[in-house]
CSV table of C-alpha atoms in Angstrom, one decimal:
chain,number,residue,atom,x,y,z
A,1,MET,CA,76.5,36.8,84.5
A,2,ALA,CA,76.1,34.1,81.8
A,3,TYR,CA,78.1,31.9,84.2
A,4,PHE,CA,75.5,32.1,86.8
A,5,GLN,CA,72.7,31.9,84.2
A,6,GLU,CA,74.2,28.5,83.1
A,7,ALA,CA,74.5,27.5,86.7
A,8,PHE,CA,70.9,28.2,87.3
A,9,ILE,CA,69.7,26.4,84.2
A,10,MET,CA,72.0,23.4,85.2
A,11,ALA,CA,70.3,23.5,88.9
A,12,ILE,CA,66.7,23.3,87.2
A,13,LYS,CA,68.0,20.4,84.8
A,14,ASN,CA,69.6,18.5,87.9
A,15,LEU,CA,66.3,18.7,89.8
A,16,LEU,CA,64.3,17.7,86.8
A,17,SER,CA,66.7,14.6,86.0
A,18,PHE,CA,65.5,13.0,89.3
A,19,ASP,CA,68.9,11.7,90.0
A,20,PRO,CA,68.6,9.5,92.8
A,21,GLU,CA,71.9,10.6,94.2
A,22,LEU,CA,71.1,14.3,94.1
A,23,TYR,CA,67.7,13.5,95.8
A,24,GLY,CA,69.2,11.3,98.3
A,25,ILE,CA,71.5,14.2,99.3
A,26,VAL,CA,68.6,16.8,99.3
A,27,PHE,CA,66.6,14.2,101.5
A,28,LEU,CA,69.4,13.6,103.9
A,29,SER,CA,70.0,17.4,104.3
A,30,LEU,CA,66.4,17.9,105.2
A,31,LYS,CA,66.3,14.9,107.5
A,32,ILE,CA,69.3,16.0,109.6
A,33,SER,CA,68.4,19.6,109.8
A,34,THR,CA,64.7,18.7,110.6
A,35,ILE,CA,65.5,16.2,113.3
A,36,ALA,CA,68.1,18.8,114.9
A,37,VAL,CA,65.7,21.6,114.7
A,38,ILE,CA,62.9,19.6,116.4
A,39,LEU,CA,65.3,18.5,119.1
A,40,SER,CA,66.6,22.0,119.7
A,41,ALA,CA,63.1,23.4,119.9
A,42,LEU,CA,62.1,20.8,122.4
A,43,VAL,CA,64.9,21.9,124.4
A,44,GLY,CA,65.3,25.5,123.6
A,45,ILE,CA,61.7,26.7,123.9
A,46,PRO,CA,60.9,25.4,127.3
A,47,VAL,CA,64.3,26.1,128.8
A,48,GLY,CA,64.3,29.5,127.2
A,49,ALA,CA,61.0,30.2,128.8
A,50,VAL,CA,62.0,29.0,132.3
A,51,ILE,CA,65.1,31.4,132.0
A,52,ALA,CA,63.0,34.3,130.8
A,53,LEU,CA,60.2,33.9,133.4
A,54,LYS,CA,62.2,32.9,136.4
A,55,GLU,CA,64.4,35.4,138.5
A,56,PHE,CA,67.6,33.9,139.9
A,57,LYS,CA,71.1,34.8,140.6
A,58,GLY,CA,73.4,34.7,137.6
A,59,LYS,CA,70.6,35.1,135.1
A,60,ASN,CA,72.1,37.9,133.1
A,61,VAL,CA,75.5,35.9,133.0
A,62,LEU,CA,73.6,32.9,131.7
A,63,ILE,CA,71.7,34.9,129.1
A,64,ASN,CA,75.1,36.5,128.0
A,65,MET,CA,76.6,32.9,127.7
A,66,ILE,CA,73.6,31.7,125.6
A,67,ASN,CA,73.9,34.9,123.3
A,68,THR,CA,77.6,34.0,122.9
A,69,LEU,CA,76.8,30.5,121.9
A,70,MET,CA,74.3,31.8,119.4
A,71,GLY,CA,77.2,32.9,117.3
A,72,ILE,CA,79.4,30.0,117.9
A,73,PRO,CA,81.3,28.9,114.7
A,74,PRO,CA,79.9,25.5,113.4
A,75,VAL,CA,83.4,24.3,113.0
A,76,VAL,CA,84.1,24.7,116.7
A,77,VAL,CA,80.9,22.7,117.6
A,78,GLY,CA,82.0,20.2,114.9
A,79,LEU,CA,85.3,19.8,116.8
A,80,VAL,CA,83.7,19.5,120.3
A,81,VAL,CA,81.4,16.7,119.1
A,82,TYR,CA,84.3,15.1,117.1
A,83,ILE,CA,86.4,15.1,120.2
A,84,LEU,CA,83.4,13.7,122.3
A,85,LEU,CA,82.8,10.9,119.8
A,86,SER,CA,86.2,10.1,118.8
A,87,ASN,CA,87.8,6.8,120.0
A,88,GLN,CA,91.0,8.5,121.0
A,89,PHE,CA,89.6,11.0,123.5
A,90,GLY,CA,86.1,11.0,123.6
A,91,ILE,CA,83.9,9.9,126.5
A,92,PHE,CA,81.3,8.7,124.1
A,93,GLY,CA,84.0,6.9,121.9
A,94,ASP,CA,82.7,3.5,122.4
A,95,LEU,CA,79.4,4.4,121.0
A,96,ARG,CA,81.2,4.6,117.4
A,97,LEU,CA,79.0,7.3,116.4
A,98,LEU,CA,81.6,9.4,114.5
A,99,PHE,CA,81.0,9.9,110.8
A,100,THR,CA,77.2,8.7,111.2
A,101,GLN,CA,74.1,10.7,110.7
A,102,THR,CA,73.5,10.6,114.4
A,103,ALA,CA,76.7,12.6,115.0
A,104,MET,CA,75.5,15.2,112.4
A,105,VAL,CA,72.3,15.5,114.3
A,106,MET,CA,74.2,15.9,117.5
A,107,ALA,CA,76.4,18.7,116.2
A,108,GLN,CA,73.4,20.6,114.5
A,109,THR,CA,71.4,20.2,117.7
A,110,MET,CA,74.3,21.9,119.7
A,111,LEU,CA,74.2,24.7,117.2
A,112,ALA,CA,70.5,25.3,116.9
A,113,THR,CA,69.7,25.0,120.6
A,114,PRO,CA,71.3,28.3,121.7
A,115,ILE,CA,69.7,30.1,118.9
A,116,ILE,CA,66.1,28.9,119.7
A,117,MET,CA,66.7,29.4,123.4
A,118,GLY,CA,68.2,32.8,123.1
A,119,LEU,CA,65.5,34.1,120.9
A,120,THR,CA,62.8,32.5,123.0
A,121,ILE,CA,64.1,34.6,125.9
A,122,VAL,CA,64.2,37.6,123.8
A,123,ALA,CA,60.7,37.0,122.6
A,124,LEU,CA,59.2,36.3,126.2
A,125,HIS,CA,61.0,39.3,127.5
A,126,GLY,CA,59.1,41.6,124.7
A,127,LEU,CA,55.8,40.6,125.8
A,128,ASP,CA,53.5,43.1,127.6
A,129,PRO,CA,54.3,42.4,131.5
A,130,LEU,CA,50.5,42.6,132.1
A,131,LEU,CA,50.0,39.4,130.1
A,132,ARG,CA,52.0,37.6,132.8
A,133,LYS,CA,50.1,39.3,135.6
A,134,THR,CA,46.8,38.7,134.1
A,135,ALA,CA,47.3,35.0,133.6
A,136,ILE,CA,48.8,34.7,137.1
A,137,SER,CA,45.8,36.6,138.6
A,138,LEU,CA,43.2,34.4,136.7
A,139,GLY,CA,44.7,31.4,138.6
A,140,ALA,CA,47.3,29.9,136.1
A,141,SER,CA,49.7,27.3,137.4
A,142,ARG,CA,53.4,27.6,136.7
A,143,TYR,CA,53.0,25.2,133.6
A,144,GLN,CA,49.8,27.1,132.5
A,145,LEU,CA,51.6,30.4,132.7
A,146,VAL,CA,54.7,29.1,130.8
A,147,TRP,CA,52.3,27.7,128.2
A,148,ILE,CA,50.1,30.8,127.6
A,149,LEU,CA,53.2,33.0,127.4
A,150,ILE,CA,54.9,30.8,124.8
A,151,ARG,CA,51.6,31.0,122.9
A,152,GLU,CA,51.5,34.8,123.2
A,153,ALA,CA,55.1,34.9,121.8
A,154,ARG,CA,54.5,32.3,119.1
A,155,TYR,CA,55.4,34.6,116.2
A,156,SER,CA,58.9,35.5,117.4
A,157,ILE,CA,59.5,31.9,118.6
A,158,GLY,CA,58.4,30.8,115.1
A,159,SER,CA,60.8,33.1,113.7
A,160,SER,CA,63.5,31.6,115.8
A,161,ILE,CA,62.8,28.2,114.5
A,162,ILE,CA,63.0,29.7,110.8
A,163,VAL,CA,66.3,31.2,111.7
A,164,ALA,CA,67.8,28.0,113.2
A,165,PHE,CA,66.7,25.9,110.4
A,166,GLY,CA,68.2,28.2,107.9
A,167,ARG,CA,71.5,28.2,109.7
A,168,LEU,CA,71.6,24.4,110.1
A,169,LEU,CA,70.5,23.8,106.3
A,170,ALA,CA,73.3,26.1,105.2
A,171,GLU,CA,76.0,24.9,107.7
A,172,VAL,CA,78.9,23.0,106.5
A,173,GLY,CA,81.8,23.1,109.2
A,174,ALA,CA,80.2,20.9,111.8
A,175,VAL,CA,78.6,18.2,109.4
A,176,MET,CA,81.7,17.9,107.4
A,177,MET,CA,83.9,17.4,110.6
A,178,VAL,CA,81.6,14.7,112.2
A,179,GLY,CA,80.0,13.5,109.1
A,180,GLY,CA,82.9,13.1,106.9
A,181,ASN,CA,80.9,13.6,103.7
A,182,ILE,CA,80.6,9.8,103.0
A,183,ARG,CA,78.8,9.3,99.7
A,184,TYR,CA,75.3,7.7,100.2
A,185,GLN,CA,75.8,8.0,103.8
A,186,THR,CA,76.6,11.3,105.3
A,187,ARG,CA,76.9,13.5,102.3
A,188,VAL,CA,74.5,16.6,102.3
A,189,MET,CA,74.0,19.6,100.2
A,190,THR,CA,76.7,21.8,101.9
A,191,THR,CA,79.3,19.1,101.9
A,192,ALA,CA,78.6,18.1,98.3
A,193,ILE,CA,79.1,21.7,97.3
A,194,ALA,CA,82.5,22.0,99.1
A,195,LEU,CA,83.4,18.6,97.4
A,196,GLN,CA,82.5,20.1,93.9
A,197,LYS,CA,84.4,23.2,94.5
A,198,GLY,CA,87.5,21.0,95.7
A,199,MET,CA,87.4,19.3,92.4
A,200,GLY,CA,87.2,22.5,90.4
A,201,GLU,CA,83.6,21.8,89.3
A,202,PHE,CA,82.5,25.4,90.1
A,203,GLN,CA,79.5,25.6,88.2
A,204,GLU,CA,78.2,22.2,89.5
A,205,ALA,CA,78.9,23.5,93.0
A,206,LEU,CA,77.0,26.8,92.1
A,207,ALA,CA,74.0,24.6,90.7
A,208,LEU,CA,74.0,22.7,93.9
A,209,GLY,CA,74.0,26.1,96.0
A,210,ILE,CA,70.8,27.3,94.0
A,211,ILE,CA,69.1,24.1,94.6
A,212,LEU,CA,69.9,24.6,98.4
A,213,LEU,CA,68.5,28.2,98.2
A,214,ILE,CA,65.3,26.9,96.4
A,215,LEU,CA,65.0,24.3,98.9
A,216,SER,CA,65.5,26.8,101.7
A,217,LEU,CA,62.8,29.1,100.2
A,218,PHE,CA,60.3,26.3,100.2
A,219,ILE,CA,60.9,25.1,103.7
A,220,THR,CA,61.1,28.6,105.4
A,221,THR,CA,57.8,29.7,103.5
A,222,GLY,CA,56.2,26.3,104.8
A,223,ILE,CA,57.3,27.0,108.4
A,224,ASP,CA,56.1,30.6,108.0
A,225,MET,CA,52.7,29.5,106.8
A,226,ILE,CA,52.4,27.2,109.8
A,227,ARG,CA,53.5,30.1,112.1
A,228,ARG,CA,50.9,32.5,110.8
A,229,GLY,CA,48.2,29.9,110.0
A,230,LYS,CA,45.7,27.8,112.0
A,231,VAL,CA,48.1,24.9,112.5
A,232,TRP,CA,49.7,26.7,115.5
A,233,LEU,CA,47.5,27.0,118.4
B,1,MET,CA,30.6,42.3,159.9
B,2,GLU,CA,32.9,39.5,158.8
B,3,ASN,CA,36.3,40.3,157.3
B,4,ILE,CA,37.5,38.5,154.4
B,5,PHE,CA,41.1,40.3,154.6
B,6,LYS,CA,43.0,41.2,157.7
B,7,ILE,CA,45.9,43.3,157.3
B,8,ASN,CA,48.6,43.9,160.1
B,9,ASN,CA,51.7,46.1,159.9
B,10,LEU,CA,52.0,46.0,156.1
B,11,SER,CA,55.0,47.9,154.6
B,12,LYS,CA,56.6,48.0,151.1
B,13,ALA,CA,59.4,50.2,149.8
B,14,PHE,CA,60.7,50.5,146.2
B,15,LYS,CA,64.4,51.5,145.8
B,16,GLY,CA,64.3,52.9,149.4
B,17,LYS,CA,61.3,54.8,149.3
B,18,LYS,CA,58.4,53.6,151.4
B,19,VAL,CA,55.1,53.5,149.4
B,20,LEU,CA,53.1,51.4,151.9
B,21,CYS,CA,52.8,51.6,155.6
B,22,ILE,CA,49.5,50.1,156.9
B,23,ASP,CA,49.2,49.2,160.7
B,24,GLU,CA,45.8,47.6,160.4
B,25,LEU,CA,43.2,47.2,157.8
B,26,ASN,CA,40.2,44.9,157.4
B,27,ILE,CA,38.2,44.3,154.3
B,28,PRO,CA,34.7,43.2,154.8
B,29,ARG,CA,33.2,40.0,153.3
B,30,GLY,CA,30.7,40.2,150.5
B,31,LEU,CA,30.7,44.0,150.2
B,32,ILE,CA,32.4,46.4,147.6
B,33,THR,CA,35.3,48.4,149.4
B,34,ALA,CA,36.4,51.3,147.6
B,35,ILE,CA,39.9,52.3,148.1
B,36,ILE,CA,40.4,56.1,147.2
B,37,GLY,CA,43.2,58.6,147.5
B,38,PRO,CA,45.6,60.7,145.6
B,39,SER,CA,48.2,59.3,143.0
B,40,GLY,CA,51.1,57.7,144.6
B,41,ALA,CA,48.9,56.8,147.7
B,42,GLY,CA,49.8,53.2,147.4
B,43,LYS,CA,46.3,51.9,146.5
B,44,SER,CA,47.5,49.9,143.4
B,45,THR,CA,50.5,48.5,145.3
B,46,LEU,CA,48.3,47.4,148.1
B,47,LEU,CA,46.0,45.6,145.5
B,48,SER,CA,48.9,43.9,144.0
B,49,ILE,CA,50.2,42.7,147.4
B,50,LEU,CA,46.7,41.2,148.2
B,51,ASN,CA,46.7,39.3,144.9
B,52,GLY,CA,50.3,38.0,145.6
B,53,LEU,CA,51.8,39.8,142.6
B,54,VAL,CA,54.2,41.8,144.8
B,55,PRO,CA,55.7,40.7,148.0
B,56,PRO,CA,55.6,43.3,151.0
B,57,ASP,CA,58.6,43.8,153.0
B,58,GLU,CA,56.9,43.2,156.2
B,59,GLY,CA,53.6,42.4,157.5
B,60,LYS,CA,50.7,39.9,157.6
B,61,ILE,CA,47.6,39.5,155.4
B,62,PHE,CA,45.1,37.0,156.7
B,63,PHE,CA,42.8,35.7,153.9
B,64,GLU,CA,40.0,33.8,155.5
B,65,ASP,CA,42.2,33.5,158.6
B,66,GLN,CA,45.2,32.1,156.8
B,67,ASN,CA,48.3,34.3,156.4
B,68,ILE,CA,49.0,34.4,152.7
B,69,ILE,CA,52.3,36.2,152.8
B,70,GLY,CA,55.1,34.0,151.3
B,71,SER,CA,52.7,31.1,150.8
B,72,MET,CA,50.8,31.9,147.7
B,73,ARG,CA,51.8,29.9,144.6
B,74,HIS,CA,50.8,30.1,141.2
B,75,GLY,CA,47.5,28.4,140.7
B,76,ASP,CA,47.0,27.5,144.2
B,77,HIS,CA,43.8,27.4,146.1
B,78,ASN,CA,44.0,31.1,147.5
B,79,ARG,CA,45.2,32.5,144.3
B,80,ARG,CA,42.5,30.9,142.4
B,81,SER,CA,39.8,32.4,145.1
B,82,MET,CA,40.7,35.9,143.8
B,83,ALA,CA,41.1,37.6,140.3
B,84,MET,CA,42.5,41.0,139.6
B,85,VAL,CA,41.5,43.3,136.7
B,86,PHE,CA,44.1,46.0,135.8
B,87,GLN,CA,43.6,49.4,134.5
B,88,HIS,CA,44.7,48.5,131.0
B,89,ALA,CA,43.1,45.3,129.8
B,90,VAL,CA,45.3,42.8,127.8
B,91,MET,CA,43.8,40.2,125.7
B,92,PHE,CA,45.2,36.8,124.9
B,93,HIS,CA,45.6,35.4,121.6
B,94,GLY,CA,42.2,33.9,120.4
B,95,THR,CA,38.7,34.9,120.3
B,96,VAL,CA,36.6,37.0,122.8
B,97,PHE,CA,35.0,33.6,123.8
B,98,ASP,CA,38.4,31.9,124.4
B,99,ASN,CA,39.5,34.9,126.5
B,100,ILE,CA,36.5,34.8,128.8
B,101,ALA,CA,36.7,30.9,129.0
B,102,TYR,CA,40.5,30.9,130.1
B,103,GLY,CA,40.0,31.0,133.9
B,104,LEU,CA,37.5,28.0,133.4
B,105,LYS,CA,39.6,26.0,131.2
B,106,ILE,CA,42.6,26.1,133.6
B,107,ARG,CA,40.4,25.0,136.3
B,108,LYS,CA,39.6,22.1,134.2
B,109,THR,CA,35.7,22.9,134.0
B,110,PRO,CA,33.7,20.6,131.6
B,111,GLU,CA,33.3,22.0,128.2
B,112,ASP,CA,29.5,22.0,128.4
B,113,GLN,CA,29.8,24.2,131.7
B,114,ILE,CA,32.3,26.5,130.0
B,115,LYS,CA,30.0,27.3,127.2
B,116,LYS,CA,27.0,27.8,129.5
B,117,ARG,CA,28.7,30.2,131.8
B,118,VAL,CA,30.7,32.1,129.0
B,119,ASP,CA,27.4,32.6,127.1
B,120,GLU,CA,25.5,33.8,130.1
B,121,ILE,CA,28.3,36.4,130.8
B,122,LEU,CA,28.5,37.5,127.3
B,123,ALA,CA,24.9,38.2,127.4
B,124,LEU,CA,25.3,40.1,130.7
B,125,ILE,CA,27.9,42.4,129.2
B,126,GLY,CA,26.0,42.6,125.8
B,127,LEU,CA,28.8,41.3,123.8
B,128,ASN,CA,27.2,37.9,122.4
B,129,GLU,CA,27.5,39.1,118.8
B,130,ILE,CA,31.4,39.4,119.0
B,131,ALA,CA,32.0,36.1,120.8
B,132,LEU,CA,33.9,34.6,118.0
B,133,GLN,CA,35.8,37.9,117.0
B,134,ARG,CA,39.5,38.0,117.6
B,135,ALA,CA,40.2,39.6,120.8
B,136,GLU,CA,42.9,41.7,119.5
B,137,THR,CA,40.6,43.5,117.2
B,138,ILE,CA,38.2,44.8,119.7
B,139,SER,CA,38.0,48.4,121.3
B,140,GLY,CA,39.3,49.5,124.6
B,141,GLY,CA,36.0,49.7,126.3
B,142,GLU,CA,34.9,46.2,125.1
B,143,ALA,CA,38.5,44.9,126.1
B,144,GLN,CA,37.9,46.2,129.7
B,145,ARG,CA,34.4,44.6,130.0
B,146,ILE,CA,35.7,41.4,128.5
B,147,ALA,CA,38.6,41.6,131.1
B,148,LEU,CA,36.2,41.9,134.0
B,149,ALA,CA,33.8,39.2,132.6
B,150,ARG,CA,37.0,37.0,132.3
B,151,ALA,CA,37.7,37.5,135.9
B,152,MET,CA,34.0,37.1,137.1
B,153,VAL,CA,33.2,34.0,135.0
B,154,PHE,CA,34.6,31.5,137.5
B,155,GLN,CA,33.0,33.4,140.5
B,156,PRO,CA,36.1,34.1,142.6
B,157,LYS,CA,35.5,34.9,146.3
B,158,VAL,CA,37.3,38.3,145.6
B,159,LEU,CA,37.6,40.5,142.8
B,160,LEU,CA,40.5,43.1,143.0
B,161,LEU,CA,39.8,45.9,140.4
B,162,ASP,CA,42.5,48.5,139.7
B,163,GLU,CA,40.9,51.5,138.2
B,164,PRO,CA,38.9,49.4,135.8
B,165,THR,CA,37.1,52.3,134.3
B,166,ALA,CA,39.8,54.8,134.0
B,167,ASN,CA,39.8,56.3,130.4
B,168,LEU,CA,36.5,54.8,129.4
B,169,ASP,CA,33.3,56.4,127.9
B,170,PRO,CA,30.3,56.8,130.3
B,171,ALA,CA,28.5,54.0,128.6
B,172,ASN,CA,31.2,51.6,129.2
B,173,VAL,CA,31.7,52.8,132.7
B,174,SER,CA,27.9,52.2,133.3
B,175,GLN,CA,28.3,48.7,131.9
B,176,ILE,CA,31.2,47.8,134.1
B,177,GLU,CA,29.6,49.3,137.2
B,178,LYS,CA,26.5,47.1,136.5
B,179,LEU,CA,28.9,44.1,136.3
B,180,ILE,CA,30.5,44.7,139.6
B,181,VAL,CA,27.2,45.1,141.5
B,182,HIS,CA,26.2,41.8,139.7
B,183,ALA,CA,29.2,40.1,141.0
B,184,LYS,CA,28.4,41.2,144.5
B,185,ARG,CA,24.8,40.6,144.5
B,186,GLU,CA,24.6,37.3,142.5
B,187,TYR,CA,27.8,35.6,143.3
B,188,GLY,CA,28.4,37.1,146.8
B,189,THR,CA,31.9,38.2,145.6
B,190,THR,CA,33.8,40.6,147.7
B,191,VAL,CA,34.9,43.5,145.6
B,192,VAL,CA,38.2,45.6,146.3
B,193,LEU,CA,37.9,48.6,144.0
B,194,VAL,CA,40.8,51.0,143.6
B,195,THR,CA,39.2,54.3,142.0
B,196,HIS,CA,40.1,58.0,141.3
B,197,ASN,CA,36.5,58.5,140.6
B,198,MET,CA,34.7,60.0,143.7
B,199,PHE,CA,31.3,59.7,142.1
B,200,GLN,CA,32.0,56.0,141.3
B,201,ALA,CA,33.1,55.3,144.8
B,202,LYS,CA,30.0,57.0,146.2
B,203,ARG,CA,27.7,55.0,143.7
B,204,LEU,CA,29.2,51.5,144.2
B,205,ALA,CA,31.0,51.3,147.7
B,206,ASP,CA,29.5,49.9,150.8
B,207,TYR,CA,32.9,50.5,152.7
B,208,THR,CA,35.5,53.2,151.9
B,209,VAL,CA,39.2,53.3,152.6
B,210,PHE,CA,41.0,56.7,152.1
B,211,MET,CA,44.8,56.3,151.7
B,212,MET,CA,47.5,58.9,151.2
B,213,ASN,CA,51.4,58.6,151.2
B,214,GLY,CA,50.9,54.9,151.5
B,215,SER,CA,49.0,55.1,154.9
B,216,ILE,CA,45.4,54.6,155.8
B,217,ILE,CA,44.0,58.0,156.9
B,218,GLU,CA,40.5,56.9,157.5
B,219,CYS,CA,38.0,54.0,156.6
B,220,GLY,CA,34.6,53.2,157.3
B,221,ASN,CA,31.1,52.6,155.8
B,222,HIS,CA,30.7,54.7,152.8
B,223,GLU,CA,27.9,57.1,154.2
B,224,ARG,CA,30.1,58.2,157.1
B,225,ILE,CA,33.3,58.7,154.9
B,226,PHE,CA,31.4,60.7,152.4
B,227,GLU,CA,29.0,62.5,154.6
B,228,ASN,CA,30.9,63.0,157.8
B,229,PRO,CA,34.6,62.3,157.5
B,230,ASN,CA,36.6,62.4,160.7
B,231,ASP,CA,40.0,63.5,159.0
B,232,THR,CA,40.5,66.9,157.5
B,233,LYS,CA,42.6,65.4,154.7
B,234,THR,CA,39.7,63.0,153.9
B,235,ARG,CA,37.3,65.9,153.9
B,236,LEU,CA,39.5,67.9,151.6
B,237,PHE,CA,40.1,65.1,149.2
B,238,ILE,CA,36.4,64.2,148.8
B,239,SER,CA,35.6,67.8,148.3
B,240,GLY,CA,38.1,68.2,145.6
B,241,GLU,CA,39.8,70.9,147.6
B,242,MET,CA,43.1,68.9,148.2
B,243,ILE,CA,46.0,69.9,146.0
B,244,TYR,CA,48.5,67.1,145.5
């Protein structure tokens, strides 16, 4: 127990030391995951809403596929993005994006999009069917209907963003594979923890883990406040 | 008497069971038409088909001489000429004011007009004092009054009401009936009212349609249907002797 206690104290000391490298890593983690979750929400919420509200052939198969992708291992996503971006086999190899922050955002967006999409579908399916009928009968256009139903499901959709953000912040496999854990460039909290552990610096790794948890707590609390508060329409 | 709806050879089945089979039915413009009949008569299905919420299997519905079957789209002109109120009112997220203003907002009505018309209708339903209250927190009776006000505020040509007073206390029933009459008199709205309440149909209707097992048994002006029905089933239903 004393070991964990010391790690906690070390985490606080590290935070209070205002070490530029540590804060650079924290900032990069936040930056990559924030951009990825925003991109995922921009794609996942409207597409999820259309899938939920439209009746079409193969809808259940598509939803099952999205649900499967919600649980895809990050290393598999990392591998796919790696292959797509690699000079050797990738169709986007010429863009030279491998081991860049853009590649990390791409991998994390691929991870988070099915989560937000799948949970948006669940959220909209959970709404009272009369809400939809009422909006249609009052004259809502297709776009207005989608918008009001997303608004009605805002709590659940907000939760999907929190879940996705939490997963991205804690994810290591994909960012390690496509980012490469390059110091000052693509090193984020999780890859830094893996590195410390690899070097046998367990307590340092644990301290970073605690910082990651504290960070995650602040972020998810912030998102939850937005979700429940007046910021959201 | 001019008809706003003309229905021909309309049929609908759910899972192989025929729930609606209407050879011909006309709904007069500018009047209150009550659709009465026992449970499972197809009254609510007919209303949903008129509003384009449920597609029929066969048949034609002419709304102002235009066949609307298969041609109604979300937010199009015909859809926006009607509004439906359901038995259970659901409120959107927001205040009572926001809920009533919804139909006007999606029609891009100017803000000052929205405020004027919502305030007017709030006064009419006697709920000005809760205009800024969260709609999720109001009582069932208030919610139903607001649902009707929300449908009336943009003055649609047709109001389709699916048992709007079921399970409400007499005070709320009275308020809602006043609103229905107001819509007809002041806005010239055609009202199609599905009700189980025979007294309500008697009080409000100008024209009455009696349905049973998905078919129209009898229709006509309300005095004739209530005072001198042609069909035995209508007479038994109106007198309360029908067992179903």
